[in-house]
Short mmCIF file of C-alpha atoms in Angstrom, two decimals:
data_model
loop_
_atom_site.label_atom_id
_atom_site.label_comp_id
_atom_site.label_asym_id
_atom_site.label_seq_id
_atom_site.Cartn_x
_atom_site.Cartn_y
_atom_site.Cartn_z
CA UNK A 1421 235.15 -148.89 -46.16
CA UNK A 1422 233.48 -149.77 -49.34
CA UNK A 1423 233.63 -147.08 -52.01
CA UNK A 1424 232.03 -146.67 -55.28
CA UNK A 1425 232.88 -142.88 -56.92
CA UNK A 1426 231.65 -141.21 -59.80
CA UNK A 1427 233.78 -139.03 -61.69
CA UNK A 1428 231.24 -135.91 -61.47
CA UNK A 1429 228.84 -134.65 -59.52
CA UNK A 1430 227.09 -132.47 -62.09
CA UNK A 1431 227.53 -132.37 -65.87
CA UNK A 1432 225.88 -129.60 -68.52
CA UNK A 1433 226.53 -130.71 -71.78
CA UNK A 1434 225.13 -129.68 -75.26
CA UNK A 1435 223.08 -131.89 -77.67
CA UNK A 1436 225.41 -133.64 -80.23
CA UNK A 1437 228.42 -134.12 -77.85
CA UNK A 1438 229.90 -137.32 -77.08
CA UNK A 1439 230.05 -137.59 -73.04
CA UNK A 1440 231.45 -140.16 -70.68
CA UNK A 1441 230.79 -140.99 -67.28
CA UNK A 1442 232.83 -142.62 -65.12
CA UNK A 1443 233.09 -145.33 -62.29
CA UNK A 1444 235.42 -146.36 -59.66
CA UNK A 1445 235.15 -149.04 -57.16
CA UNK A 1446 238.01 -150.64 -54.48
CA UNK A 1447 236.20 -153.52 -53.76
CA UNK A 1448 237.48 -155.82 -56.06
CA UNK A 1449 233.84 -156.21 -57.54
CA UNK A 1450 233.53 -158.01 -60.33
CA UNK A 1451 229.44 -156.68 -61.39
CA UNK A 1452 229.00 -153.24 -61.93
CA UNK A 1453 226.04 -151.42 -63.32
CA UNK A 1454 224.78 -148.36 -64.90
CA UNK A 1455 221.17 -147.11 -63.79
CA UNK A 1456 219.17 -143.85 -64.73
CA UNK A 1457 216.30 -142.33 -62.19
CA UNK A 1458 213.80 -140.66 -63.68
CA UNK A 1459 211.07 -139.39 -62.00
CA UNK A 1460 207.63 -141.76 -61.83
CA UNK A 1461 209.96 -144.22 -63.91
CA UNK A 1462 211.96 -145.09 -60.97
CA UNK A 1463 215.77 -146.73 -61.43
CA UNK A 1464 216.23 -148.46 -64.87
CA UNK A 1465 219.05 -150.72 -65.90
CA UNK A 1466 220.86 -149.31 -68.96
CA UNK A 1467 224.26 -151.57 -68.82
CA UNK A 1468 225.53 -153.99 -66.68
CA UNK A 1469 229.26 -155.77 -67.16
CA UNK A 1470 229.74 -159.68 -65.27
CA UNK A 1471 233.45 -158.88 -65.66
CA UNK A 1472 236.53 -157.40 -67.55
CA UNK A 1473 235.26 -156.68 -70.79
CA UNK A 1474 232.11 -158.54 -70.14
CA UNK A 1475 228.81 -156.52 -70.51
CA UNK A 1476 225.26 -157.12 -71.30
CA UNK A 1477 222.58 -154.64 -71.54
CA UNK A 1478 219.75 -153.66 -69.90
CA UNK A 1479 216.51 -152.61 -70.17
CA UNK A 1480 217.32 -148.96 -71.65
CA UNK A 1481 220.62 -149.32 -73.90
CA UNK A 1482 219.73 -147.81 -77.02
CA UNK A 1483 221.81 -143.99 -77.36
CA UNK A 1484 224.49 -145.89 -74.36
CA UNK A 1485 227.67 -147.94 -74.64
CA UNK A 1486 229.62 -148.82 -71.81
CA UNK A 1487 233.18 -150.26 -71.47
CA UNK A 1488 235.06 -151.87 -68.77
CA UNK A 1489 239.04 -152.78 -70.07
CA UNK A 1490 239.66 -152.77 -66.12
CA UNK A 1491 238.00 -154.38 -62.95
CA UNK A 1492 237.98 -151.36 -61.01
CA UNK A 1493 236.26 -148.84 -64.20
CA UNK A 1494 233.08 -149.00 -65.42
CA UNK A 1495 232.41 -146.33 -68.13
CA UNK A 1496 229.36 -145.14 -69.40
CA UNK A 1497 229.11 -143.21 -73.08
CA UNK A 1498 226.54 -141.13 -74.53
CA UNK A 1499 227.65 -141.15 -78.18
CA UNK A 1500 225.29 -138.02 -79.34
CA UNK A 1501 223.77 -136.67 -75.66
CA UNK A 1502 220.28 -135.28 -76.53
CA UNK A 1503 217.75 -133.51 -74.34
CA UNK A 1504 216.18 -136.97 -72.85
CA UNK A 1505 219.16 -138.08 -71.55
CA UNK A 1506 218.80 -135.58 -69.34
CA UNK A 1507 218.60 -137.98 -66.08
CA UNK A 1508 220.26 -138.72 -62.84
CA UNK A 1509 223.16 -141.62 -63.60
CA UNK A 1510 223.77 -143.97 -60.71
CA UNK A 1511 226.56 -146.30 -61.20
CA UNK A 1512 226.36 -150.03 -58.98
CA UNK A 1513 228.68 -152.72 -57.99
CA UNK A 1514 228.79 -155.94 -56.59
CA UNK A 1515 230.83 -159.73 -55.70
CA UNK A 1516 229.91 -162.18 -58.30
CA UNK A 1517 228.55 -164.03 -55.50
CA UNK A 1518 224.94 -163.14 -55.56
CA UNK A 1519 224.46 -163.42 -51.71
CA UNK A 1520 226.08 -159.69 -51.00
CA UNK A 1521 225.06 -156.13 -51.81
CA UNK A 1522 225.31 -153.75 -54.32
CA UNK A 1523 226.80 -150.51 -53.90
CA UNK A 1524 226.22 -147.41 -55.35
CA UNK A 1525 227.72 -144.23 -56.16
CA UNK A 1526 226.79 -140.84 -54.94
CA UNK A 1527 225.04 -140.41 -58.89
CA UNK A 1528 225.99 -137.61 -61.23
CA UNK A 1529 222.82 -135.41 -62.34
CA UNK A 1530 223.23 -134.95 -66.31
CA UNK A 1531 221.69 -132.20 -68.37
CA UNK A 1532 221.73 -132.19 -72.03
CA UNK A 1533 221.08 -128.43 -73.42
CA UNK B 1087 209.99 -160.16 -66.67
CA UNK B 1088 210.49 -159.46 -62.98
CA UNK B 1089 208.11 -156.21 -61.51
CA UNK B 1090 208.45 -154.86 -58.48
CA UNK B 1091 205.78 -152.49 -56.87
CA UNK B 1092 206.17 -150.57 -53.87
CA UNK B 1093 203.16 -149.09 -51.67
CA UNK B 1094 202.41 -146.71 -50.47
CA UNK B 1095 204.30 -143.90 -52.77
CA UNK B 1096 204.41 -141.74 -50.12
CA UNK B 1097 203.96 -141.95 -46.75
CA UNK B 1098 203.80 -139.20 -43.95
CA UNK B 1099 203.81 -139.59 -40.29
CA UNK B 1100 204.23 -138.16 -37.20
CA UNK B 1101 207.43 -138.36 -35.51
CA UNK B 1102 207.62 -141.17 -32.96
CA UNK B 1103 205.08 -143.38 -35.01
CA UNK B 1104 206.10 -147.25 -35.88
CA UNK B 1105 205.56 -147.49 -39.66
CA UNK B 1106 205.63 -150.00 -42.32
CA UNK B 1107 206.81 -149.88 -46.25
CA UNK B 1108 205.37 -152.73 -48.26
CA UNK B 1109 207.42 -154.59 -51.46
CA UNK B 1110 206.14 -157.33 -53.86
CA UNK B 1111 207.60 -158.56 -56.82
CA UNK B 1112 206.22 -160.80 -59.71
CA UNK B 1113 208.84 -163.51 -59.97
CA UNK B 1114 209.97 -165.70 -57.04
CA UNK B 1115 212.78 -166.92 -58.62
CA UNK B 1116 215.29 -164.85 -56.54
CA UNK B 1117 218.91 -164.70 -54.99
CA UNK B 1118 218.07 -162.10 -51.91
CA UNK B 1119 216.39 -159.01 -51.49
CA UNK B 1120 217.87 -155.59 -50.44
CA UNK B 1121 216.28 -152.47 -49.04
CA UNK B 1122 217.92 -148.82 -49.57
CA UNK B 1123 217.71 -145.75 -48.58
CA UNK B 1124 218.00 -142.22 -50.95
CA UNK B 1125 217.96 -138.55 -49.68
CA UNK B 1126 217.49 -136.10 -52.16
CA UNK B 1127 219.80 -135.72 -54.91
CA UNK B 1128 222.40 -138.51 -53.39
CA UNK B 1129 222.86 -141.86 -53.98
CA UNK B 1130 221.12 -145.10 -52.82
CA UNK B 1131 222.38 -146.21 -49.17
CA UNK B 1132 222.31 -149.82 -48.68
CA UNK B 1133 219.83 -150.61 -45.40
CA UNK B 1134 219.62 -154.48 -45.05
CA UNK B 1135 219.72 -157.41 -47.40
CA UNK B 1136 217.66 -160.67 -47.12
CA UNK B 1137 218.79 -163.59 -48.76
CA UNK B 1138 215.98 -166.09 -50.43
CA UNK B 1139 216.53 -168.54 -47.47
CA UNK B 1140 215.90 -166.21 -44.40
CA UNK B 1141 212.56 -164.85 -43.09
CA UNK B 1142 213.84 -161.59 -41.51
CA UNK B 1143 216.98 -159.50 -40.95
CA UNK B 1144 217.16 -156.66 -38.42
CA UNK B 1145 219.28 -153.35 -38.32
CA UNK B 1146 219.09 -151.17 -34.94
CA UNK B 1147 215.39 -149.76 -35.12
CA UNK B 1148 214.91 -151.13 -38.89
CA UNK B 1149 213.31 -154.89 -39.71
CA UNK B 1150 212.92 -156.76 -43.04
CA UNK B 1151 210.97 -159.65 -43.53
CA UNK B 1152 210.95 -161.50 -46.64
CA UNK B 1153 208.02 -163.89 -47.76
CA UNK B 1154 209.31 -165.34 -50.86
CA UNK B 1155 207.11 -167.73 -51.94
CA UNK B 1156 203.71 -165.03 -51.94
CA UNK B 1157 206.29 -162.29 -53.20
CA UNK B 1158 206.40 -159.80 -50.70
CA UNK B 1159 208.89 -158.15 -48.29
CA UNK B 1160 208.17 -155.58 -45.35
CA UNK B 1161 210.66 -153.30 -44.18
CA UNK B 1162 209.42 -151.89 -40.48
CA UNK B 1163 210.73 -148.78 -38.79
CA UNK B 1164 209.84 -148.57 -35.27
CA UNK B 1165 210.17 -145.11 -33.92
CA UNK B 1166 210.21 -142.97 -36.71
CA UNK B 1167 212.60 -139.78 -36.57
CA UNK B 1168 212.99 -136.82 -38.37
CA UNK B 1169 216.18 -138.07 -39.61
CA UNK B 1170 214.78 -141.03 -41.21
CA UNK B 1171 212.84 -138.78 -43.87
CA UNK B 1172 214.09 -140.23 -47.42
CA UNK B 1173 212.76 -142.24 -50.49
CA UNK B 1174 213.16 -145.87 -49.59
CA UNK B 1175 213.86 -148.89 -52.13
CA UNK B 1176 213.74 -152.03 -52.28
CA UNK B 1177 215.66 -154.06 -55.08
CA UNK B 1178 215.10 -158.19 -56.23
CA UNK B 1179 218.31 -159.97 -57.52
CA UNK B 1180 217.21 -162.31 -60.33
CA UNK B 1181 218.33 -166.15 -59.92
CA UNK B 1182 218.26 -166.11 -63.90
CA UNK B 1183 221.31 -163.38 -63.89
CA UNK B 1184 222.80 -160.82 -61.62
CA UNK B 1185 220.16 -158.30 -62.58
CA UNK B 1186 218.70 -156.25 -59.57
CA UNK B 1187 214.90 -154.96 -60.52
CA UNK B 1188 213.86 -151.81 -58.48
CA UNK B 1189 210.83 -150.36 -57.62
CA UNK B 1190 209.50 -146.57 -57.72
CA UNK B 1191 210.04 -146.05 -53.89
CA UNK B 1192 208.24 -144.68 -50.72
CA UNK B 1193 208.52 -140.99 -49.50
CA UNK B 1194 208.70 -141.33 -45.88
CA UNK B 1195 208.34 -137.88 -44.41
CA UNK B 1196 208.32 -138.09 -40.64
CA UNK B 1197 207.31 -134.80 -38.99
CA UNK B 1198 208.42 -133.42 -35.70
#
């Protein structure tokens, strides 16, 4: 069965910290992408990565960096978390093949205090 | 830039009802076109995808058409349950790159 997993469910962190978020996937994807859900601003793309060490950003990157040194883990880093980062993180994956889905993870709801 | 737009925002119905959630997007230019589902709180559940060549793909009591060319895609629910009360999605995969563009979702509440 296909699997995408994000390292936490819930996070609390404090303004000023440096934070990572983490994603697994067994599918042998090579896409994966990191979205935020807001509410009335709907999913937006922050970081997406064609491959190993490949990544291109998205419509919301600035306060983000992401790395991927291996196909399976897709990380996502808040380098100073502040208050408006406070969001729902949904990680994605897919074949390079653009005729299949993407799959998501179960999302990890972030505050920033 | 690719926009998708997704009416109505919410939707509620009685339970039994046949109901339909509308999706149009800006740019034709697409690879396929895939329709989730979210409860509260969770992830995104994939429902069906629709590549650019096909009209319609169907999943038990669940249909998607896809009219690429005026920008639009239905997804149909016939016999609404309960159970099938969730935000639904659709997404757009971009022929330019691998990019999938959302939009804001329907609230389907089906009452019993």
């Amino acid at each position: 069965d296909v699997k995408v997993t994000q390292s936490s469910r819930y996070l609390v962190k404090r303004t000023g910290e440096k934070v990572f978020l983490e994603c697994v996937q067994d599918m042998d994807h090579e896409n994966m992408f990191w979205y935020r859900q807001d509410p009335g601003l709907g999913l937006r793309l922050i970081y997406f990565s064609y491959d190993v060490k490949m990544k291109e950003k998205g419509d919301i990157p600035e306060g983000y960096s992401v790395s991927r040194e291996k196909k399976e883990r897709f990380s996502l880093i808040l380098e100073s978390a502040s208050t408006n980062q406070t969001s729902m993180y949904l990680c994605a994956s897919s074949l390079v093949a653009v005729y299949t889905e993407a799959f998501f993870g179960q999302g990890t709801r972030l505050t920033v205090v | 830039k690719q926009e998708v737009t997704q009416i109505p925002a919410a939707l509620s119905v009685p339970e039994g009802e046949n109901l339909v959630l509308n999706c149009s997007f800006t740019d034709s230019a697409i690879y396929n076109l895939q329709w989730f589902r979210q409860d509260p709180g969770k992830g995104l559940t994939s429902l069906l995808l629709i590549q650019s060549s096909q009209r319609e793909q169907t999943s038990g009591r669940l249909n998607a058409s896809l009219d690429k060319s005026s920008g639009r895609s239905t997804l149909y629910i016939a016999a609404s349950q309960p159970g099938d009360s969730a935000t639904y999605l659709c997404a757009v995969r971009q022929s330019s790159n691998y990019k999938l563009t959302f939009g804001k979702g329907t609230l389907l509440t089906v009452n019993p």
